[in-house]
Coordinates of N, CA, C and O in Angstrom, one line a residue:
X1 N 86.9 76.8 25.2 CA 85.6 76.9 24.5 C 85.5 75.8 23.4 O 84.4 75.3 23.3
X2 N 86.5 75.5 22.8 CA 86.4 74.4 21.8 C 86.1 73.1 22.4 O 85.2 72.3 21.9
X3 N 86.6 72.8 23.6 CA 86.3 71.6 24.3 C 84.8 71.5 24.6 O 84.1 70.5 24.5
X4 N 84.2 72.7 25.0 CA 82.8 72.7 25.4 C 82.0 72.4 24.2 O 81.0 71.7 24.2
X5 N 82.3 73.0 23.0 CA 81.6 72.7 21.8 C 81.6 71.2 21.4 O 80.6 70.6 21.0
X6 N 82.8 70.6 21.5 CA 82.9 69.2 21.2 C 82.1 68.3 22.1 O 81.4 67.4 21.7
X7 N 82.1 68.6 23.4 CA 81.3 67.9 24.4 C 79.9 68.1 24.1 O 79.1 67.2 24.1
X8 N 79.4 69.3 23.9 CA 78.0 69.6 23.6 C 77.6 68.9 22.3 O 76.5 68.3 22.3
X9 N 78.4 68.8 21.3 CA 78.1 68.1 20.1 C 77.9 66.6 20.3 O 77.0 66.0 19.8
X10 N 78.8 66.0 21.1 CA 78.8 64.6 21.4 C 77.5 64.3 22.2 O 76.8 63.3 22.0
X11 N 77.2 65.2 23.2 CA 76.0 65.0 24.0 C 74.7 65.1 23.1 O 73.8 64.3 23.3
X12 N 74.7 66.0 22.2 CA 73.5 66.1 21.3 C 73.3 64.9 20.5 O 72.2 64.4 20.4
X13 N 74.4 64.3 20.0 CA 74.3 63.1 19.2 C 73.8 61.9 20.0 O 73.0 61.1 19.6
X14 N 74.3 61.9 21.3 CA 73.9 60.8 22.2 C 72.5 60.9 22.5 O 71.8 59.9 22.7
X15 N 71.9 62.1 22.6 CA 70.5 62.3 23.0 C 69.6 62.1 21.8 O 68.4 61.9 22.0
X16 N 70.0 62.2 20.6 CA 69.2 62.0 19.4 C 68.7 60.6 19.3 O 69.5 59.7 19.4
X17 N 67.4 60.4 19.2 CA 66.9 59.1 19.3 C 66.5 58.5 17.9 O 65.8 57.6 17.7
X18 N 67.2 59.1 16.8 CA 66.9 58.6 15.5 C 68.2 58.6 14.7 O 69.2 59.4 15.0
X19 N 68.2 57.8 13.7 CA 69.4 57.7 12.8 C 68.9 57.4 11.4 O 67.9 56.7 11.2
X20 N 69.6 58.0 10.4 CA 69.3 57.7 9.0 C 70.3 56.6 8.5 O 71.5 56.8 8.6
X21 N 69.8 55.5 8.1 CA 70.7 54.4 7.6 C 70.6 54.4 6.1 O 69.7 55.0 5.4
X22 N 71.6 53.8 5.4 CA 71.6 53.7 3.9 C 70.5 52.8 3.4 O 70.0 51.9 4.2
X23 N 70.1 53.0 2.2 CA 69.0 52.2 1.6 C 69.3 50.7 1.7 O 68.4 49.9 1.9
X24 N 70.6 50.3 1.6 CA 70.9 48.9 1.6 C 70.6 48.3 2.9 O 70.6 47.0 3.0
X25 N 70.4 49.0 4.0 CA 70.1 48.5 5.3 C 68.8 47.6 5.3 O 68.7 46.7 6.1
X26 N 67.9 48.0 4.4 CA 66.6 47.3 4.4 C 66.6 46.1 3.4 O 65.6 45.5 3.2
X27 N 67.7 45.8 2.7 CA 67.7 44.7 1.8 C 67.3 43.4 2.3 O 66.7 42.5 1.6
X28 N 67.5 43.1 3.6 CA 67.1 41.9 4.2 C 65.6 41.8 4.4 O 65.0 40.8 4.7
X29 N 64.9 43.0 4.4 CA 63.5 43.0 4.6 C 62.7 43.1 3.3 O 61.7 42.4 3.1
X30 N 63.1 43.9 2.4 CA 62.4 44.1 1.1 C 63.4 44.6 0.1 O 64.4 45.2 0.5
X31 N 63.2 44.3 -1.2 CA 64.1 44.7 -2.2 C 64.0 46.2 -2.4 O 63.0 46.8 -2.6
X32 N 65.2 46.9 -2.2 CA 65.2 48.3 -2.5 C 65.4 48.5 -4.0 O 66.5 48.2 -4.5
X33 N 64.4 49.0 -4.6 CA 64.4 49.2 -6.1 C 65.3 50.4 -6.5 O 66.1 50.3 -7.4
X34 N 65.1 51.5 -5.8 CA 65.8 52.7 -6.2 C 66.3 53.4 -5.0 O 65.5 53.6 -4.1
X35 N 67.6 53.7 -4.9 CA 68.1 54.5 -3.8 C 67.7 56.0 -4.0 O 67.7 56.5 -5.1
X36 N 67.5 56.6 -2.9 CA 67.3 58.1 -2.9 C 67.8 58.6 -1.6 O 68.0 57.9 -0.7
X37 N 68.1 59.9 -1.6 CA 68.6 60.5 -0.4 C 67.6 61.5 0.2 O 67.4 62.6 -0.5
X38 N 67.1 61.2 1.3 CA 66.2 62.2 1.9 C 66.9 63.5 2.3 O 68.1 63.4 2.7
X39 N 66.2 64.6 2.3 CA 66.8 65.8 2.7 C 66.7 66.0 4.3 O 66.0 65.2 4.9
X40 N 67.4 67.0 4.8 CA 67.3 67.3 6.2 C 65.8 67.6 6.5 O 65.3 67.3 7.6
X41 N 65.1 68.3 5.6 CA 63.7 68.6 5.8 C 62.9 67.4 5.9 O 61.9 67.3 6.7
X42 N 63.1 66.4 5.0 CA 62.4 65.1 5.1 C 62.5 64.5 6.4 O 61.5 64.0 7.0
X43 N 63.7 64.4 7.0 CA 63.9 63.8 8.3 C 63.2 64.7 9.4 O 62.6 64.1 10.3
X44 N 63.4 66.0 9.3 CA 62.8 66.9 10.3 C 61.2 66.7 10.3 O 60.6 66.7 11.3
X45 N 60.7 66.6 9.1 CA 59.2 66.4 9.0 C 58.8 65.1 9.5 O 57.7 65.0 10.2
X46 N 59.6 64.0 9.3 CA 59.3 62.7 9.8 C 59.3 62.7 11.3 O 58.4 62.2 12.0
X47 N 60.3 63.4 11.9 CA 60.4 63.5 13.3 C 59.2 64.4 13.9 O 58.7 64.0 14.9
X48 N 58.9 65.5 13.2 CA 57.8 66.3 13.7 C 56.5 65.6 13.7 O 55.6 65.9 14.5
X49 N 56.3 64.7 12.8 CA 55.0 63.9 12.7 C 55.0 62.6 13.4 O 54.0 61.9 13.3
X50 N 56.0 62.3 14.1 CA 56.1 60.9 14.7 C 55.0 60.6 15.6 O 54.6 59.4 15.8
X51 N 54.3 61.6 16.2 CA 53.2 61.3 17.1 C 52.0 60.7 16.3 O 51.1 60.1 16.9
X52 N 52.0 60.8 15.0 CA 50.9 60.2 14.2 C 50.9 58.7 14.5 O 49.8 58.1 14.3
X53 N 52.0 58.1 14.8 CA 52.0 56.6 15.0 C 51.0 56.2 16.1 O 50.4 55.2 16.0
X54 N 50.9 57.0 17.1 CA 50.0 56.7 18.2 C 48.5 56.6 17.8 O 47.7 55.9 18.4
X55 N 48.2 57.2 16.6 CA 46.8 57.2 16.1 C 46.6 56.0 15.2 O 45.4 55.7 14.8
X56 N 47.6 55.3 14.7 CA 47.5 54.2 13.8 C 47.1 52.9 14.4 O 47.6 52.6 15.5
X57 N 46.3 52.2 13.7 CA 46.0 50.8 14.1 C 47.1 49.9 13.6 O 47.4 50.0 12.4
X58 N 47.6 49.1 14.4 CA 48.7 48.2 14.0 C 48.1 47.1 13.2 O 47.0 46.5 13.5
X59 N 48.7 46.8 12.0 CA 48.2 45.7 11.1 C 48.3 44.4 11.8 O 49.3 44.0 12.4
X60 N 47.2 43.6 11.9 CA 47.2 42.3 12.5 C 46.9 42.3 14.0 O 47.0 41.2 14.6
X61 N 46.7 43.4 14.6 CA 46.5 43.5 16.0 C 45.1 44.1 16.3 O 44.5 44.8 15.5
X62 N 44.6 43.9 17.5 CA 43.3 44.5 17.9 C 43.5 46.0 18.1 O 44.6 46.5 18.2
X63 N 42.4 46.7 18.2 CA 42.5 48.2 18.4 C 43.1 48.5 19.8 O 43.5 49.6 20.0
X64 N 43.0 47.5 20.7 CA 43.5 47.8 22.1 C 45.0 48.0 22.1 O 45.6 48.6 23.0
X65 N 45.7 47.4 21.1 CA 47.2 47.5 21.0 C 47.5 48.7 20.1 O 47.1 48.8 19.0
X66 N 48.3 49.6 20.7 CA 48.8 50.7 20.0 C 50.1 51.2 20.6 O 50.5 50.7 21.6
X67 N 50.8 52.1 19.9 CA 52.0 52.6 20.4 C 51.8 53.9 21.0 O 51.4 54.9 20.4
X68 N 52.0 54.0 22.3 CA 51.9 55.2 23.1 C 53.3 55.9 23.1 O 54.3 55.2 23.2
X69 N 53.4 57.2 22.9 CA 54.6 57.9 22.9 C 55.7 57.4 22.0 O 56.8 57.1 22.4
X70 N 55.4 57.4 20.7 CA 56.4 56.9 19.7 C 57.7 57.7 19.7 O 58.7 57.2 19.4
X71 N 57.6 58.9 20.2 CA 58.8 59.8 20.2 C 59.8 59.3 21.3 O 61.0 59.7 21.2
X72 N 59.4 58.4 22.2 CA 60.3 57.9 23.2 C 61.1 56.7 22.7 O 62.0 56.2 23.4
X73 N 60.8 56.2 21.5 CA 61.5 55.0 20.9 C 62.7 55.5 20.2 O 62.8 56.6 19.7
X74 N 63.7 54.6 20.0 CA 64.8 54.9 19.1 C 64.3 54.5 17.7 O 63.6 53.5 17.6
X75 N 64.6 55.4 16.8 CA 64.1 55.2 15.4 C 65.2 55.1 14.4 O 66.1 56.0 14.4
X76 N 65.1 54.2 13.5 CA 66.0 54.1 12.4 C 65.2 54.3 11.1 O 64.2 53.7 10.8
X77 N 65.6 55.3 10.3 CA 65.0 55.7 9.1 C 65.8 55.1 7.9 O 67.0 55.3 7.9
X78 N 65.1 54.4 7.0 CA 65.8 53.8 5.9 C 65.1 54.3 4.6 O 63.9 54.0 4.4
X79 N 65.8 55.0 3.7 CA 65.1 55.4 2.5 C 64.9 54.2 1.6 O 65.7 53.4 1.4
X80 N 63.7 54.2 1.0 CA 63.3 53.0 0.1 C 62.3 53.6 -0.9 O 61.8 54.7 -0.8
X81 N 62.1 52.7 -1.9 CA 61.1 53.1 -3.0 C 60.1 52.0 -2.9 O 60.3 50.8 -3.0
X82 N 58.8 52.4 -2.7 CA 57.7 51.5 -2.6 C 56.5 52.0 -3.3 O 56.1 53.1 -3.2
X83 N 55.9 51.1 -4.2 CA 54.7 51.5 -4.9 C 54.9 52.8 -5.7 O 54.0 53.7 -5.7
X84 N 56.1 52.9 -6.3 CA 56.3 54.1 -7.1 C 56.6 55.4 -6.4 O 56.7 56.5 -7.0
X85 N 56.8 55.3 -5.1 CA 57.1 56.5 -4.3 C 58.3 56.3 -3.4 O 58.7 55.2 -3.0
X86 N 59.0 57.4 -3.2 CA 60.1 57.5 -2.2 C 59.5 57.5 -0.8 O 58.6 58.3 -0.5
X87 N 59.9 56.6 0.0 CA 59.4 56.5 1.4 C 60.5 56.3 2.4 O 61.6 56.0 1.9
X88 N 60.2 56.5 3.6 CA 61.2 56.2 4.7 C 60.6 55.0 5.4 O 59.5 55.1 5.9
X89 N 61.3 53.9 5.5 CA 61.0 52.8 6.3 C 61.5 53.1 7.7 O 62.6 53.5 7.9
X90 N 60.6 53.0 8.7 CA 60.9 53.4 10.1 C 60.9 52.1 10.9 O 59.9 51.4 11.0
X91 N 62.0 51.8 11.5 CA 62.2 50.7 12.4 C 62.5 51.3 13.8 O 63.4 52.1 14.0
X92 N 61.6 50.9 14.8 CA 61.7 51.5 16.1 C 61.8 50.5 17.2 O 61.3 49.4 17.1
X93 N 62.5 50.9 18.3 CA 62.7 49.9 19.4 C 62.8 50.7 20.7 O 63.2 51.9 20.7
X94 N 62.4 50.1 21.8 CA 62.4 50.8 23.1 C 63.5 50.5 24.0 O 63.4 50.8 25.2
X95 N 64.6 49.9 23.6 CA 65.7 49.5 24.5 C 66.2 50.7 25.3 O 66.3 51.8 24.7
X96 N 66.4 50.6 26.5 CA 66.9 51.7 27.3 C 68.3 52.1 26.8 O 68.6 53.3 26.8
X97 N 69.1 51.1 26.6 CA 70.5 51.4 26.0 C 70.7 50.5 24.8 O 70.9 49.3 24.9
X98 N 70.5 51.1 23.6 CA 70.6 50.3 22.4 C 72.0 49.9 22.1 O 73.0 50.4 22.7
X99 N 72.2 48.8 21.3 CA 73.5 48.4 21.0 C 74.3 49.5 20.3 O 73.7 50.3 19.6
X100 N 75.6 49.4 20.4 CA 76.5 50.4 19.8 C 76.3 50.6 18.3 O 76.5 51.7 17.7
X101 N 75.9 49.5 17.6 CA 75.8 49.6 16.1 C 74.4 50.1 15.6 O 74.2 50.2 14.4
X102 N 73.5 50.5 16.5 CA 72.2 50.9 16.1 C 72.1 52.0 15.1 O 71.2 52.1 14.3
X103 N 73.1 52.9 15.0 CA 73.1 54.0 14.1 C 73.7 53.6 12.7 O 73.7 54.4 11.8
X104 N 74.2 52.4 12.6 CA 74.8 51.9 11.4 C 74.2 50.7 10.7 O 74.2 50.5 9.5
X105 N 73.5 49.8 11.6 CA 72.9 48.6 11.0 C 71.5 48.5 11.5 O 71.2 48.9 12.7
X106 N 70.6 48.0 10.7 CA 69.2 47.8 11.0 C 69.1 46.8 12.2 O 69.7 45.7 12.1
X107 N 68.4 47.1 13.2 CA 68.1 46.2 14.3 C 66.9 45.3 13.9 O 65.8 45.9 13.6
X108 N 67.1 44.0 13.8 CA 66.0 43.1 13.5 C 65.7 42.2 14.7 O 66.6 41.5 15.1
X109 N 64.5 42.3 15.2 CA 64.1 41.5 16.3 C 62.8 40.7 16.0 O 61.9 41.3 15.4
X110 N 62.7 39.4 16.3 CA 61.6 38.6 15.9 C 60.4 38.8 16.8 O 59.3 38.5 16.4
X111 N 60.6 39.1 18.1 CA 59.4 39.3 19.0 C 59.5 40.6 19.7 O 60.2 41.5 19.3
X112 N 58.9 40.7 20.9 CA 59.0 41.9 21.7 C 57.8 42.7 21.7 O 57.8 43.7 22.4
X113 N 56.8 42.4 21.0 CA 55.5 43.1 21.0 C 55.7 44.6 20.8 O 56.4 45.0 19.9
X114 N 55.0 45.4 21.6 CA 55.0 46.9 21.4 C 56.4 47.5 21.6 O 56.5 48.7 21.4
X115 N 57.4 46.8 22.0 CA 58.7 47.4 22.2 C 59.4 47.5 20.8 O 60.4 48.3 20.7
X116 N 58.9 46.9 19.8 CA 59.5 46.9 18.4 C 58.3 47.2 17.4 O 57.4 46.4 17.3
X117 N 58.5 48.2 16.7 CA 57.5 48.5 15.6 C 58.1 49.0 14.4 O 59.2 49.5 14.4
X118 N 57.4 49.0 13.3 CA 57.9 49.5 12.0 C 56.7 50.2 11.3 O 55.5 49.9 11.5
X119 N 57.0 51.1 10.4 CA 56.0 51.9 9.7 C 56.7 52.5 8.4 O 57.9 52.4 8.3
X120 N 55.8 53.0 7.6 CA 56.3 53.8 6.4 C 56.0 55.2 6.6 O 54.9 55.6 7.1
X121 N 56.9 56.1 6.2 CA 56.6 57.5 6.2 C 56.7 58.0 4.8 O 57.7 57.8 4.1
X122 N 55.7 58.8 4.3 CA 55.7 59.3 3.0 C 56.1 60.8 3.1 O 55.3 61.6 3.6
X123 N 57.3 61.2 2.6 CA 57.7 62.6 2.7 C 56.9 63.6 1.9 O 56.8 64.8 2.2
X124 N 56.2 63.1 0.9 CA 55.3 64.0 0.0 C 54.1 64.4 0.8 O 53.7 65.5 0.8
X125 N 53.4 63.4 1.4 CA 52.2 63.7 2.1 C 52.4 64.0 3.6 O 51.5 64.4 4.3
X126 N 53.6 63.7 4.1 CA 54.0 63.9 5.5 C 53.1 63.0 6.4 O 52.7 63.5 7.5
X127 N 52.9 61.8 6.0 CA 52.0 60.9 6.8 C 52.7 59.5 7.0 O 53.5 59.1 6.1
X128 N 52.4 58.9 8.1 CA 52.8 57.6 8.4 C 51.7 56.6 8.1 O 50.5 56.9 8.1
X129 N 52.1 55.4 7.7 CA 51.1 54.3 7.4 C 51.8 53.0 7.7 O 53.0 52.9 7.9
X130 N 50.9 51.9 7.5 CA 51.4 50.5 7.6 C 52.2 50.2 8.8 O 53.3 49.7 8.8
X131 N 51.6 50.6 10.0 CA 52.2 50.3 11.2 C 52.2 48.8 11.5 O 51.1 48.1 11.4
X132 N 53.3 48.2 11.8 CA 53.4 46.8 12.2 C 54.1 46.7 13.6 O 55.0 47.5 13.9
X133 N 53.6 45.8 14.4 CA 54.2 45.6 15.7 C 54.7 44.2 15.8 O 54.0 43.3 15.3
X134 N 55.8 43.9 16.3 CA 56.4 42.6 16.4 C 55.5 41.7 17.2 O 54.7 42.1 18.1
X135 N 55.6 40.4 16.9 CA 54.8 39.4 17.7 C 55.3 39.3 19.1 O 56.4 39.8 19.5
X136 N 54.5 38.7 19.9 CA 54.9 38.4 21.3 C 55.6 37.1 21.4 O 55.4 36.2 20.7
X137 N 56.6 37.1 22.3 CA 57.4 35.9 22.5 C 56.6 34.8 23.1 O 55.7 35.0 23.8

């Protein structure tokens, strides 16, 4: 029975398509002014609202470009402080098999178009905003 629980736990982690990274993971993108620790509820709400991404217009792109099925992407959540608020920076990618380090280090890719996107999640309002999509190669 213990072996079954261990295998089931490993399988659940393998199927989870998101990870919480430390605030310092985003230092290469923007200065993290204040560290904060999101609660399990903050992450659960971010995950529950992930389909909001499909409704957002990507900054700098035409309306024809959007993210379909954002829940199918791998997502990295990074707590940050922006404009006086605690937010989660969301970095997402569509790789079929992500690199082994994706749960520990921020994946930064320069191109890839709709396979790579980023957004901000506000845990107070439970809304996503500032969707950006990588450039095309």
